[in-house]
Amino acid sequence: MTESLDAHRPDAPTLAGQYQPGEVEQRRYEQWVADGRFRASADSDREPFTIVIPPPNVTGSLHMGHALDHTMQDALVRRKRMQGFEALWLPGMDHAGIATQNVVERQLAEQGLSRHDLGREKFVERVWQWKDTSGGTILGQMRRLGDSVDWDRERFTMDEGLSRAVQTMFKKLYDDGLIYRANRIINWCPRCLTALSDIEVEHTDDDGELVSIRYSDDVVVATTRAETMLGDTAVAVHPDDERYRHLIGTEVELPLTGRRIPIVGDPHVDPAFGTGMVKVTPAHDPNDFEIGQRHDLPALTIMDERGVITAHGPFEGLDRFEARPAIVAALRAQGRIVAEKRPYVHAVGHCSRCRTTVEPRLSLQWFVNTSPLAKAAGDAVRDGRVRIEPPELAKRYFAWVDNMHDWCISRQLWWGHRIPVWYGPDGEVVCVGPDEEPPSSSGDGPGWHQDEDVLDTWFSSGLWPFSTLGWPEQTPELAKFYPTSVLVTGYDILFFWVARMMMFGLYAMDGKQPFDVIALHGMVRDDHGKKMSKSFGNVVDPLDWIDRYGADATRFTLARGANPGGDVPVSEEWCQGSRNFCNKLWNATRFALINGAHAVGPLPEAERLSTVDRWILSRLAHVTAEVDEQFESYEFAKVCDLLYHFAWDDVCDWYVELSKPVLAGGGESAEVARRVLGHVLDQLLRLLHPVIPFVTEELWTALTGGETVLTAPWPVSDRALVDDAAEAEVATLQRVVTEVRRFRSDQGLRPTQRVTARLDGLAGAGVAAHEPLIRSLARLDPAGEGFQASATLAMPGEVSVALDTRGSIDVAAERARLTKDRTAAEKEAGQARAKLDNPAFVGKAPEQVVAKIRERLAVAEADLARIDAALEALSS
RNA sequence: GGGCGCGUAGCUCAGCGGGAGAGCACUCGCCUUACAAGCGAGGGGUCGCAGGUUCGAAACCUGCCGCGCCCA
């Protein structure tokens, strides 16, 4: 007497015929938050797992890039949570200095106002107002995606704690001599009126002009920026250039100005470019600035902050782009233009915020001396403390950190962290820490003023992995969750943000890295591999997909395309496919519930399991192990692919179909099948939950009666369930069924049409017990009185199926089918034989490989014999 | 100009030394009581080109052609 396995839940819900995500998602998400499922505690005994979100701009909204980045992070965090880690995913935003200031300035401009009309204090107040009311829409959008972030820990780079961190860091770097102020050439945006760091400049190949100007009979220079000649203070040639060596040390008169400027020899000059002579404008070109320094040349600034010419009579007051043709015309009038090339395509820098052409500008700015910091940032990856995934991208990282320039951190903005430096009336410079009184209010007398500038936004986001955890205070959060576990971001941001966090983290946290792993992904692209851009009109709004197909479908589409470090193409059709997959899961579970499947109690003992049960459990064991492994190496695409095929092919197409007759038959075998089906779905839904959280939650709770799949233990592969014999048997069964189906299809038999058949040789192939299943799936009735075989299908392993098609066999179709098979078998045999006939192969290839080819030849020859016999029978 | 990477089925991509794969698209047949957002079957590729290494190359090496990205 065996104990009944059935534990029917009378409350088991019935599911609708289709999955409707919209209805489910909001309800589930609100419940998760209300139940505190995403909260992480610093006093937990559990091992921590931490991800800090790459903070989106406060001005931003959710785009596909975020959706991809967040899907990956959420999948990692949800899995770790299921594995029992104290999993923290910390959300927040950065203040996006230039971008945010631009937004508010535009609003003011509509009222005909500038920020100067309001004054600094009122303007900043206004920006805060904007931030509070319409900033941060992206946070609401993250809920639609299903992000399991700890909302209680949301941070903003401008909030009090993080501002304190910024000031602390500035002071620390300043005191260590790693921050300095200097007059340097920096990238300047004449529209935003601020300095930019190198990485805020985007280079594009633009049409320009290359004009060659004769300064004297001996001196001709080529330039794309003729207008800057007004600021030339030298002409340079390569010191080894035979053509011009004799000119070094002489002078030439600069046209239009009458100034005499020296000719210098500098190895930076490329003798092959143009005439091999270059004009040197130290105040308006970074390379020229360096040449100027080497030769002690004066730097003449000829433009104001808006790019307007400030000197030289007729050109004064002209914008830089008006001045260019005017100066060329003036030079031409003097017969000094000896060559012109238009269009001349060359790289031009643009402000990454407003696209304005960047103007190199000599000005007094604050810099971080990055050399010691960048060295440490490189070493942390070199010595393995920080792992970059995929490892190939480490090369790019090194290329950046090993050649880093000093970082210009001052911005001529009002929105941001104001530089904590005060200047005294007698030239004093004081850097003030967070707990120190600024000199202006400490009775040191009048005349003190604070630096007007603010810090680059990246300065504060560089502190993100620890400022968000409470640094500079030694908080329990910092102790528990730092270093963070993984940083997930795009390779496009490796240089600026990631490298900065590495430098700051190692420096501020006594050499402890900000994260153990940097997991990189690429850009989301359209279904032709094109970058999404407004000008192309191929931008897809993830919220649109979430509305129409569900968050799960959107996430699955992204995760399925996410190969490490690779770009991720998406299309609406693929999203529909993902939606269909969710619906497939829905219906599989629906079928299971209708048939009384459940996940209560232990699995039946091995001897009570059918071969088919043992097969699906064996498959489950393999898939679980593989999925787990792929997750560990951030192979989201492989995780999705494995689960997709396991769910659809193994579970739905075969296990469910094979179980139908068993379930219908009732009795103990049906009881066992109900439990096994329930178990497989239970585990499958858990494995899928990190990627598609909503539908799996809905189905898992319906199936198991459990409270939430969110904290259900993550499946562990049970190697004891691996069953090679069962897998082989089911493979044979599948082959027989598929062969019969193929015959039926080729013969044009309707799926509903039953055909009588006699099955021979099943015992020899070890599948005698499965005859009923084979008949069921292949729709074959038993041969009875008057059975007359009109066709015989011979299959590998001595199995043959004789079918009675009432004499209506389509001989031509059958001959064509067999001939096709014969060609394939012949090719196979030929290839194998060729190899085996090669003594070098037999002699040098590993024994295993040779054996495999021998086996292949044997199978192919047997197939040939079988097919020939069938063809013979067909013609007689 | 320097560096990195990529060219595999119509499209997008896996595979990266031993039988050419997936999704979508395509063709044929089906409302087979979980699912037509579905079921069954099928077609389709001298793996950019040319050399080389190897018993064996889509995979490794060299060169060329084409494309992309980053930096200057």
Short mmCIF file of C-alpha atoms in Angstrom, two decimals, chain A residues 7-208:
data_model
loop_
_atom_site.label_atom_id
_atom_site.label_comp_id
_atom_site.label_asym_id
_atom_site.label_seq_id
_atom_site.Cartn_x
_atom_site.Cartn_y
_atom_site.Cartn_z
CA ALA A 7 -2.33 16.76 -2.09
CA HIS A 8 -4.95 18.55 -4.09
CA ARG A 9 -5.37 22.06 -2.91
CA PRO A 10 -9.05 22.80 -2.98
CA ASP A 11 -8.10 26.46 -3.17
CA ALA A 12 -5.93 25.98 -6.22
CA PRO A 13 -6.87 28.81 -8.55
CA THR A 14 -7.92 28.44 -12.14
CA LEU A 15 -6.11 30.58 -14.62
CA ALA A 16 -7.49 32.54 -17.54
CA GLY A 17 -6.69 31.34 -21.05
CA GLN A 18 -4.10 34.06 -21.60
CA TYR A 19 -1.61 35.92 -19.49
CA GLN A 20 -2.55 39.56 -19.01
CA PRO A 21 0.54 41.29 -17.61
CA GLY A 22 -0.95 44.70 -17.04
CA GLU A 23 -3.32 43.41 -14.43
CA VAL A 24 -0.66 41.50 -12.54
CA GLU A 25 2.38 43.76 -12.55
CA GLN A 26 1.24 46.77 -10.60
CA ARG A 27 -0.46 44.67 -7.94
CA ARG A 28 2.56 42.45 -7.45
CA TYR A 29 5.05 45.29 -7.33
CA GLU A 30 3.09 47.24 -4.75
CA GLN A 31 2.72 44.13 -2.65
CA TRP A 32 6.44 43.41 -2.77
CA VAL A 33 7.26 46.92 -1.64
CA ALA A 34 4.56 46.90 1.03
CA ASP A 35 5.92 43.61 2.36
CA GLY A 36 9.42 45.03 2.49
CA ARG A 37 10.75 42.31 0.20
CA PHE A 38 13.46 44.53 -1.28
CA ARG A 39 14.78 45.82 2.02
CA ALA A 40 18.25 44.86 3.09
CA SER A 41 19.43 45.05 6.66
CA ALA A 42 22.88 45.95 7.85
CA ASP A 43 22.55 43.83 10.99
CA SER A 44 21.65 40.63 9.22
CA ASP A 45 23.84 37.56 9.69
CA ARG A 46 23.49 36.71 6.06
CA GLU A 47 26.35 37.17 3.69
CA PRO A 48 25.97 40.49 1.86
CA PHE A 49 25.48 40.97 -1.84
CA THR A 50 25.51 44.57 -2.96
CA ILE A 51 24.90 46.45 -6.14
CA VAL A 52 24.72 50.22 -6.31
CA ILE A 53 22.72 51.43 -9.27
CA PRO A 54 24.52 53.55 -11.82
CA PRO A 55 22.69 56.71 -10.84
CA PRO A 56 20.56 58.01 -13.68
CA ASN A 57 20.40 61.76 -14.25
CA VAL A 58 17.74 63.51 -12.26
CA THR A 59 16.60 65.00 -15.57
CA GLY A 60 16.48 61.63 -17.27
CA SER A 61 13.77 59.18 -18.16
CA LEU A 62 13.88 55.46 -18.68
CA HIS A 63 15.26 54.39 -22.02
CA MET A 64 16.21 50.97 -23.37
CA GLY A 65 19.76 51.33 -22.10
CA HIS A 66 18.49 51.68 -18.55
CA ALA A 67 16.04 48.85 -19.08
CA LEU A 68 18.90 46.56 -20.11
CA ASP A 69 21.19 47.69 -17.32
CA HIS A 70 18.45 47.35 -14.72
CA THR A 71 17.26 43.98 -15.98
CA MET A 72 20.75 42.58 -15.51
CA GLN A 73 21.14 44.04 -12.06
CA ASP A 74 17.71 42.96 -10.96
CA ALA A 75 18.32 39.43 -12.20
CA LEU A 76 21.57 39.23 -10.24
CA VAL A 77 20.05 40.64 -7.07
CA ARG A 78 16.94 38.51 -7.20
CA ARG A 79 18.95 35.35 -7.65
CA LYS A 80 21.23 36.21 -4.75
CA ARG A 81 18.24 37.03 -2.60
CA MET A 82 16.82 33.59 -3.37
CA GLN A 83 20.18 32.09 -2.52
CA GLY A 84 19.87 33.54 0.94
CA PHE A 85 22.20 36.49 0.68
CA GLU A 86 21.44 39.81 2.33
CA ALA A 87 20.90 41.35 -1.05
CA LEU A 88 21.00 45.10 -1.42
CA TRP A 89 20.33 46.97 -4.61
CA LEU A 90 20.71 50.62 -3.80
CA PRO A 91 18.88 53.17 -5.97
CA GLY A 92 19.41 56.86 -6.53
CA MET A 93 20.18 59.63 -8.96
CA ASP A 94 22.89 62.11 -9.73
CA HIS A 95 22.33 65.84 -10.06
CA ALA A 96 23.69 66.08 -13.60
CA GLY A 97 25.14 69.58 -13.23
CA ILE A 98 25.14 70.92 -16.75
CA ALA A 99 22.09 69.04 -17.98
CA THR A 100 19.92 70.05 -15.06
CA GLN A 101 21.05 73.62 -15.06
CA ASN A 102 20.28 73.75 -18.78
CA VAL A 103 16.74 72.50 -18.19
CA VAL A 104 15.97 75.16 -15.62
CA GLU A 105 17.70 77.88 -17.62
CA ARG A 106 15.52 76.99 -20.58
CA GLN A 107 12.44 77.34 -18.40
CA LEU A 108 13.65 80.75 -17.29
CA ALA A 109 14.40 81.75 -20.85
CA GLU A 110 10.76 81.19 -21.74
CA GLN A 111 9.98 83.95 -19.29
CA GLY A 112 12.74 86.06 -20.78
CA LEU A 113 14.96 85.56 -17.75
CA SER A 114 18.49 84.37 -17.26
CA ARG A 115 19.92 82.81 -14.16
CA HIS A 116 21.72 86.04 -13.46
CA ASP A 117 18.40 87.83 -13.14
CA LEU A 118 17.56 85.56 -10.24
CA GLY A 119 20.95 85.45 -8.62
CA ARG A 120 22.76 82.37 -7.47
CA GLU A 121 20.75 81.59 -4.36
CA LYS A 122 17.32 81.97 -5.94
CA PHE A 123 18.43 80.05 -9.01
CA VAL A 124 19.63 77.08 -7.02
CA GLU A 125 16.37 77.18 -5.07
CA ARG A 126 14.56 77.05 -8.37
CA VAL A 127 16.54 74.01 -9.48
CA TRP A 128 15.66 72.20 -6.25
CA GLN A 129 12.02 73.01 -6.86
CA TRP A 130 12.22 71.55 -10.31
CA LYS A 131 13.98 68.48 -8.96
CA ASP A 132 11.29 67.94 -6.34
CA THR A 133 8.38 68.27 -8.70
CA SER A 134 9.36 66.89 -12.09
CA GLY A 135 12.82 65.49 -11.54
CA GLY A 136 13.21 61.80 -10.99
CA THR A 137 10.41 60.51 -13.14
CA ILE A 138 12.76 57.67 -13.87
CA LEU A 139 12.31 56.38 -10.34
CA GLY A 140 8.62 55.80 -10.99
CA GLN A 141 9.47 54.14 -14.27
CA MET A 142 11.82 51.74 -12.53
CA ARG A 143 8.81 50.37 -10.67
CA ARG A 144 7.22 49.49 -13.97
CA LEU A 145 10.29 47.50 -14.88
CA GLY A 146 10.10 45.61 -11.62
CA ASP A 147 13.41 46.78 -10.14
CA SER A 148 13.83 45.22 -6.71
CA VAL A 149 15.70 48.17 -5.25
CA ASP A 150 15.67 49.09 -1.57
CA TRP A 151 13.63 52.28 -1.76
CA ASP A 152 14.37 53.11 1.85
CA ARG A 153 17.98 53.70 0.89
CA GLU A 154 17.47 55.94 -2.12
CA ARG A 155 20.24 58.53 -2.46
CA PHE A 156 20.87 61.70 -4.43
CA THR A 157 24.32 63.14 -5.08
CA MET A 158 23.20 66.55 -3.83
CA ASP A 159 21.63 65.38 -0.60
CA GLU A 160 23.25 66.26 2.68
CA GLY A 161 25.19 63.11 3.36
CA LEU A 162 26.61 62.85 -0.11
CA SER A 163 27.51 66.52 -0.16
CA ARG A 164 29.42 65.95 3.03
CA ALA A 165 31.23 63.08 1.35
CA VAL A 166 32.16 65.35 -1.55
CA GLN A 167 33.57 68.01 0.75
CA THR A 168 35.46 65.42 2.76
CA MET A 169 36.97 63.94 -0.36
CA PHE A 170 37.95 67.31 -1.76
CA LYS A 171 39.67 68.27 1.46
CA LYS A 172 41.48 64.95 1.69
CA LEU A 173 42.78 65.19 -1.87
CA TYR A 174 43.67 68.84 -1.36
CA ASP A 175 45.60 68.15 1.80
CA ASP A 176 47.43 65.30 0.10
CA GLY A 177 48.42 67.64 -2.68
CA LEU A 178 46.37 65.80 -5.28
CA ILE A 179 44.15 68.75 -6.08
CA TYR A 180 45.65 71.89 -7.53
CA ARG A 181 44.60 75.04 -9.29
CA ALA A 182 46.29 76.03 -12.51
CA ASN A 183 46.04 78.08 -15.65
CA ARG A 184 45.63 75.51 -18.36
CA ILE A 185 44.03 74.90 -21.65
CA ILE A 186 40.73 73.21 -20.99
CA ASN A 187 37.72 72.29 -23.07
CA TRP A 188 35.28 75.16 -22.91
CA CYS A 189 31.68 75.25 -24.01
CA PRO A 190 30.95 78.80 -25.21
CA ARG A 191 27.21 78.16 -24.84
CA CYS A 192 27.15 76.50 -21.40
CA LEU A 193 29.95 78.87 -20.37
CA THR A 194 31.78 76.25 -18.42
CA ALA A 195 34.81 74.08 -18.52
CA LEU A 196 34.33 70.47 -19.55
CA SER A 197 36.46 67.46 -18.83
CA ASP A 198 37.91 65.46 -21.71
CA ILE A 199 35.15 62.92 -21.47
CA GLU A 200 32.40 65.48 -21.75
CA VAL A 201 33.64 66.23 -25.24
CA GLU A 202 32.43 64.13 -28.14
CA HIS A 203 34.45 64.07 -31.31
CA THR A 204 32.80 63.80 -34.68
CA ASP A 205 34.19 63.96 -38.18
CA ASP A 206 32.93 67.25 -39.54
CA ASP A 207 33.31 69.08 -42.82
CA GLY A 208 35.73 71.92 -42.38
#
